[in-house]
Amino acid sequence: GVVITEPALPCMLVGEIALLRKIPRTATVTTVEPLTGWIGDNDAFAQMAHIPGIMPRLLRTVRQRLAAFITPIPVRVRDGSLLLLRPVLPGDRERTVHGHVQFSSETLYRRFMSARIPTPALMHYLAEVDYVDHFVWVMTDGGDPVADARFVRDEHDPTIAEIAFTVADAYQGRGIGTFLIGALSIAARVNGVERFSARMLADNVPMRSIMDRYGAVWQREDIGVITTVIGVPRRRDTVIKKETANEIKRVARQMIEVVS
């Protein structure tokens, strides 16, 4: 079976998927050091679920664990190489930081608009998502993340989401970003998002070129920073073939509607 390793933090639950979906599940949990915890049944779980903030956390945890069981989707990119597309996993933070694929300071600067190395807190935020208000696709090669694309829903208008992409240096120029905006669009439409916003450095030519294909009109926000809003692209306007698009849609829907 699938082995999941994660730190045992206060308020962490084990077995919540079975309780939420009301189906029996069997799992072996092994701790590497003494641990104190409590055991409860459905009634105890129901009472706990009414505590403010608990249910959203449960749903996020369920989706993150489900993502580990998703079969990645094979994608043939422009140069003929085969990569895999899947939802982001919590462990991708470590895979990105300690993996074999390099993200140069220039690439990180374009993505985060800062010369500073992303902090552990930011890396945690980028990988620990709920797949509803914050959805991320990851492209991998040999298990290492080589690119990601995400949307983060606007707090005031749930039909708008800000998007961002990162592609490792050695993988740029292969059409990965172009493919990822298509995959992101499919997940966004499943999730009720109608428009994408983007904020980036004016000299981020690759990202601007991708957005320009979908009618981006740019506005200057600050010195060297531009913004735009576009309609979420339809599948027929992207490079993704119908068969692959249907598989992407199926996986996205599975993540978003896991316990609905």
Short mmCIF file of C-alpha atoms in Angstrom, two decimals:
data_model
loop_
_atom_site.label_atom_id
_atom_site.label_comp_id
_atom_site.label_asym_id
_atom_site.label_seq_id
_atom_site.Cartn_x
_atom_site.Cartn_y
_atom_site.Cartn_z
CA GLY A 1 0.00 0.00 0.00
CA VAL A 2 0.87 3.68 -0.01
CA VAL A 3 3.13 4.82 2.84
CA ILE A 4 2.57 8.38 4.05
CA THR A 5 5.09 9.94 6.42
CA GLU A 6 4.24 13.18 8.19
CA PRO A 7 4.86 14.79 11.59
CA ALA A 8 2.29 14.15 14.32
CA LEU A 9 1.15 17.65 15.24
CA PRO A 10 -1.40 18.79 17.86
CA CYS A 11 -5.01 18.28 16.69
CA MET A 12 -3.95 15.86 13.94
CA LEU A 13 -6.56 13.24 13.05
CA VAL A 14 -6.10 9.71 11.76
CA GLY A 15 -9.04 7.94 10.13
CA GLU A 16 -11.04 11.04 9.27
CA ILE A 17 -11.63 9.87 5.70
CA ALA A 18 -13.58 6.85 6.92
CA LEU A 19 -15.60 9.02 9.28
CA LEU A 20 -16.38 11.70 6.70
CA ARG A 21 -17.35 9.24 3.97
CA LYS A 22 -18.94 6.72 6.35
CA ILE A 23 -17.10 3.79 4.83
CA PRO A 24 -14.77 1.29 6.54
CA ARG A 25 -11.04 1.78 5.97
CA THR A 26 -8.06 -0.06 7.38
CA ALA A 27 -4.68 1.56 7.95
CA THR A 28 -1.63 0.82 10.05
CA VAL A 29 -0.20 3.79 11.93
CA THR A 30 3.33 3.56 13.31
CA THR A 31 4.93 6.26 15.45
CA VAL A 32 8.68 6.54 15.85
CA GLU A 33 8.46 7.93 19.38
CA PRO A 34 5.95 7.90 22.28
CA LEU A 35 2.68 9.62 21.40
CA THR A 36 -0.36 10.60 23.45
CA GLY A 37 -3.75 10.63 21.75
CA TRP A 38 -7.45 9.98 22.12
CA ILE A 39 -9.78 7.49 20.46
CA GLY A 40 -13.34 8.44 19.57
CA ASP A 41 -16.31 7.14 17.59
CA ASN A 42 -18.73 8.81 15.18
CA ASP A 43 -20.45 10.73 17.96
CA ALA A 44 -17.18 12.17 19.23
CA PHE A 45 -16.19 13.05 15.69
CA ALA A 46 -19.53 14.79 15.06
CA GLN A 47 -19.08 16.95 18.16
CA MET A 48 -15.52 17.82 17.21
CA ALA A 49 -16.56 18.74 13.65
CA HIS A 50 -18.71 21.57 15.04
CA ILE A 51 -15.69 23.28 16.59
CA PRO A 52 -14.99 26.44 14.52
CA GLY A 53 -12.22 25.90 11.98
CA ILE A 54 -12.09 22.11 12.31
CA MET A 55 -14.20 21.09 9.30
CA PRO A 56 -12.24 23.11 6.69
CA ARG A 57 -9.04 21.64 8.10
CA LEU A 58 -10.47 18.13 7.87
CA LEU A 59 -11.52 18.57 4.26
CA ARG A 60 -8.10 19.91 3.32
CA THR A 61 -6.43 16.92 5.00
CA VAL A 62 -8.73 14.48 3.21
CA ARG A 63 -7.96 16.00 -0.18
CA GLN A 64 -4.22 16.01 0.51
CA ARG A 65 -4.27 12.34 1.40
CA LEU A 66 -6.43 11.49 -1.59
CA ALA A 67 -3.88 13.21 -3.84
CA ALA A 68 -1.29 10.60 -2.83
CA PHE A 69 -3.49 7.90 -4.40
CA ILE A 70 -4.11 9.71 -7.70
CA THR A 71 -2.49 8.08 -10.73
CA PRO A 72 -0.46 10.78 -12.52
CA ILE A 73 -1.50 11.69 -16.06
CA PRO A 74 1.20 11.16 -18.72
CA VAL A 75 1.87 14.27 -20.82
CA ARG A 76 3.99 14.40 -23.99
CA VAL A 77 5.52 17.88 -24.19
CA ARG A 78 6.78 19.81 -27.22
CA ASP A 79 10.23 18.18 -27.44
CA GLY A 80 8.75 14.69 -27.22
CA SER A 81 9.72 13.96 -23.61
CA LEU A 82 7.16 12.34 -21.33
CA LEU A 83 6.28 14.04 -18.04
CA LEU A 84 3.59 13.34 -15.46
CA LEU A 85 0.83 15.67 -14.27
CA ARG A 86 -0.72 15.32 -10.81
CA PRO A 87 -2.12 17.43 -7.95
CA VAL A 88 0.45 18.89 -5.57
CA LEU A 89 1.36 16.78 -2.52
CA PRO A 90 2.46 18.08 0.91
CA GLY A 91 5.86 16.39 0.42
CA ASP A 92 6.54 18.40 -2.74
CA ARG A 93 8.11 21.09 -0.61
CA GLU A 94 10.97 18.73 0.30
CA ARG A 95 11.10 17.26 -3.21
CA THR A 96 11.54 20.72 -4.69
CA VAL A 97 14.12 21.94 -2.17
CA HIS A 98 16.20 18.75 -2.04
CA GLY A 99 15.48 17.27 -5.48
CA HIS A 100 17.76 16.99 -8.49
CA VAL A 101 15.99 19.68 -10.52
CA GLN A 102 17.33 23.22 -10.17
CA PHE A 103 15.34 26.45 -10.09
CA SER A 104 17.75 29.34 -10.72
CA SER A 105 17.70 32.61 -8.81
CA GLU A 106 16.38 34.32 -11.95
CA THR A 107 13.48 31.87 -12.26
CA LEU A 108 12.61 32.29 -8.58
CA TYR A 109 12.89 36.08 -8.90
CA ARG A 110 10.41 36.11 -11.78
CA ARG A 111 8.02 33.87 -9.86
CA PHE A 112 8.15 35.58 -6.45
CA MET A 113 9.21 39.07 -7.60
CA SER A 114 11.89 39.09 -4.94
CA ALA A 115 15.59 38.27 -4.81
CA ARG A 116 15.10 36.53 -1.48
CA ILE A 117 15.02 32.75 -1.31
CA PRO A 118 11.46 31.57 -0.51
CA THR A 119 11.07 31.07 3.24
CA PRO A 120 10.06 27.72 4.78
CA ALA A 121 6.71 29.31 5.69
CA LEU A 122 6.10 30.30 2.06
CA MET A 123 7.12 26.86 0.78
CA HIS A 124 4.71 25.32 3.28
CA TYR A 125 1.90 27.55 2.00
CA LEU A 126 2.66 26.65 -1.61
CA ALA A 127 2.39 22.89 -0.96
CA GLU A 128 -0.27 22.68 1.78
CA VAL A 129 -3.36 23.53 -0.28
CA ASP A 130 -7.07 22.71 -0.05
CA TYR A 131 -7.63 22.09 -3.82
CA VAL A 132 -10.75 24.30 -3.77
CA ASP A 133 -9.67 27.85 -2.98
CA HIS A 134 -6.03 27.01 -3.70
CA PHE A 135 -5.46 24.43 -6.44
CA VAL A 136 -2.07 23.32 -7.78
CA TRP A 137 -0.98 21.07 -10.64
CA VAL A 138 2.57 19.72 -10.57
CA MET A 139 4.57 18.31 -13.47
CA THR A 140 7.18 15.72 -12.53
CA ASP A 141 10.07 13.97 -14.23
CA GLY A 142 11.37 10.87 -12.51
CA GLY A 143 9.52 11.84 -9.34
CA ASP A 144 11.03 15.33 -9.11
CA PRO A 145 8.75 18.37 -9.52
CA VAL A 146 9.85 20.35 -12.58
CA ALA A 147 6.94 22.81 -12.86
CA ASP A 148 3.76 23.87 -11.14
CA ALA A 149 0.73 26.01 -11.88
CA ARG A 150 -1.73 27.25 -9.29
CA PHE A 151 -4.80 29.37 -8.81
CA VAL A 152 -5.77 31.08 -5.57
CA ARG A 153 -9.39 32.16 -5.34
CA ASP A 154 -10.17 35.79 -4.55
CA GLU A 155 -11.60 36.17 -1.03
CA HIS A 156 -14.15 38.77 -2.16
CA ASP A 157 -15.16 37.29 -5.53
CA PRO A 158 -15.04 33.47 -5.74
CA THR A 159 -15.35 33.58 -9.54
CA ILE A 160 -11.88 35.17 -9.83
CA ALA A 161 -8.59 33.44 -9.04
CA GLU A 162 -5.00 34.63 -9.29
CA ILE A 163 -2.70 32.30 -11.21
CA ALA A 164 1.06 31.71 -11.17
CA PHE A 165 3.51 29.32 -12.84
CA THR A 166 7.02 28.08 -12.14
CA VAL A 167 9.04 26.00 -14.61
CA ALA A 168 12.55 24.74 -13.81
CA ASP A 169 15.27 26.22 -16.02
CA ALA A 170 16.17 23.00 -17.84
CA TYR A 171 12.51 22.47 -18.76
CA GLN A 172 11.70 25.93 -20.10
CA GLY A 173 10.91 26.29 -23.79
CA ARG A 174 9.14 22.93 -24.03
CA GLY A 175 5.57 24.24 -23.93
CA ILE A 176 5.04 23.20 -20.30
CA GLY A 177 3.64 26.57 -19.23
CA THR A 178 1.27 26.56 -22.20
CA PHE A 179 0.05 23.10 -21.26
CA LEU A 180 -0.31 24.00 -17.59
CA ILE A 181 -2.57 27.00 -18.17
CA GLY A 182 -4.86 24.62 -20.06
CA ALA A 183 -4.83 22.10 -17.21
CA LEU A 184 -5.40 24.89 -14.70
CA SER A 185 -8.33 26.18 -16.75
CA ILE A 186 -10.00 22.78 -16.68
CA ALA A 187 -9.72 22.57 -12.88
CA ALA A 188 -10.90 26.16 -12.53
CA ARG A 189 -14.06 25.55 -14.56
CA VAL A 190 -14.84 22.48 -12.45
CA ASN A 191 -14.41 24.73 -9.42
CA GLY A 192 -16.62 27.60 -10.59
CA VAL A 193 -13.80 30.03 -11.43
CA GLU A 194 -14.63 32.22 -14.43
CA ARG A 195 -11.70 34.66 -14.64
CA PHE A 196 -7.96 34.49 -14.04
CA SER A 197 -5.96 37.42 -12.72
CA ALA A 198 -2.19 37.61 -12.93
CA ARG A 199 0.42 39.87 -11.37
CA MET A 200 4.00 39.64 -12.56
CA LEU A 201 7.20 41.44 -13.46
CA ALA A 202 6.98 43.30 -16.74
CA ASP A 203 10.07 41.47 -18.05
CA ASN A 204 8.58 38.02 -17.43
CA VAL A 205 8.27 37.42 -21.17
CA PRO A 206 7.37 33.68 -21.05
CA MET A 207 4.41 34.25 -18.72
CA ARG A 208 3.27 37.33 -20.61
CA SER A 209 3.35 35.41 -23.90
CA ILE A 210 1.14 32.69 -22.46
CA MET A 211 -1.40 35.22 -21.18
CA ASP A 212 -1.30 37.21 -24.43
CA ARG A 213 -2.67 34.17 -26.29
CA TYR A 214 -5.88 34.62 -24.33
CA GLY A 215 -6.35 38.33 -24.87
CA ALA A 216 -4.50 39.78 -21.89
CA VAL A 217 -4.65 43.57 -21.56
CA TRP A 218 -1.89 44.72 -19.23
CA GLN A 219 -2.00 47.49 -16.67
CA ARG A 220 0.93 48.89 -14.73
CA GLU A 221 0.52 48.40 -10.99
CA ASP A 222 3.95 49.54 -9.84
CA ILE A 223 7.43 50.09 -11.23
CA GLY A 224 8.21 46.96 -13.22
CA VAL A 225 4.99 45.19 -12.13
CA ILE A 226 1.97 44.59 -14.39
CA THR A 227 -1.44 42.98 -13.92
CA THR A 228 -4.20 41.58 -16.11
CA VAL A 229 -7.51 39.71 -15.97
CA ILE A 230 -8.63 37.21 -18.61
CA GLY A 231 -11.55 34.84 -18.99
CA VAL A 232 -10.71 31.25 -18.07
CA PRO A 233 -9.69 29.65 -21.39
CA ARG A 234 -11.93 26.97 -22.84
CA ARG A 235 -10.45 23.59 -23.64
CA ARG A 236 -10.78 24.07 -27.40
CA ASP A 237 -8.61 27.20 -27.14
CA THR A 238 -5.76 25.35 -25.39
CA VAL A 239 -3.20 22.82 -26.63
CA ILE A 240 -4.77 19.96 -24.65
CA LYS A 241 -6.44 17.18 -26.61
CA LYS A 242 -9.95 16.13 -25.66
CA GLU A 243 -8.98 12.71 -24.26
CA THR A 244 -6.30 14.19 -21.99
CA ALA A 245 -8.62 17.03 -21.02
CA ASN A 246 -11.28 14.56 -19.91
CA GLU A 247 -8.74 12.78 -17.69
CA ILE A 248 -7.58 16.08 -16.20
CA LYS A 249 -11.19 17.06 -15.54
CA ARG A 250 -11.87 13.70 -13.86
CA VAL A 251 -8.90 14.07 -11.51
CA ALA A 252 -9.72 17.70 -10.72
CA ARG A 253 -13.33 16.83 -9.95
CA GLN A 254 -12.21 13.93 -7.77
CA MET A 255 -10.02 16.26 -5.72
CA ILE A 256 -12.57 19.06 -5.43
CA GLU A 257 -15.66 16.94 -4.73
CA VAL A 258 -13.99 14.22 -2.66
CA VAL A 259 -16.44 14.32 0.27
CA SER A 260 -19.38 16.17 -1.27
#
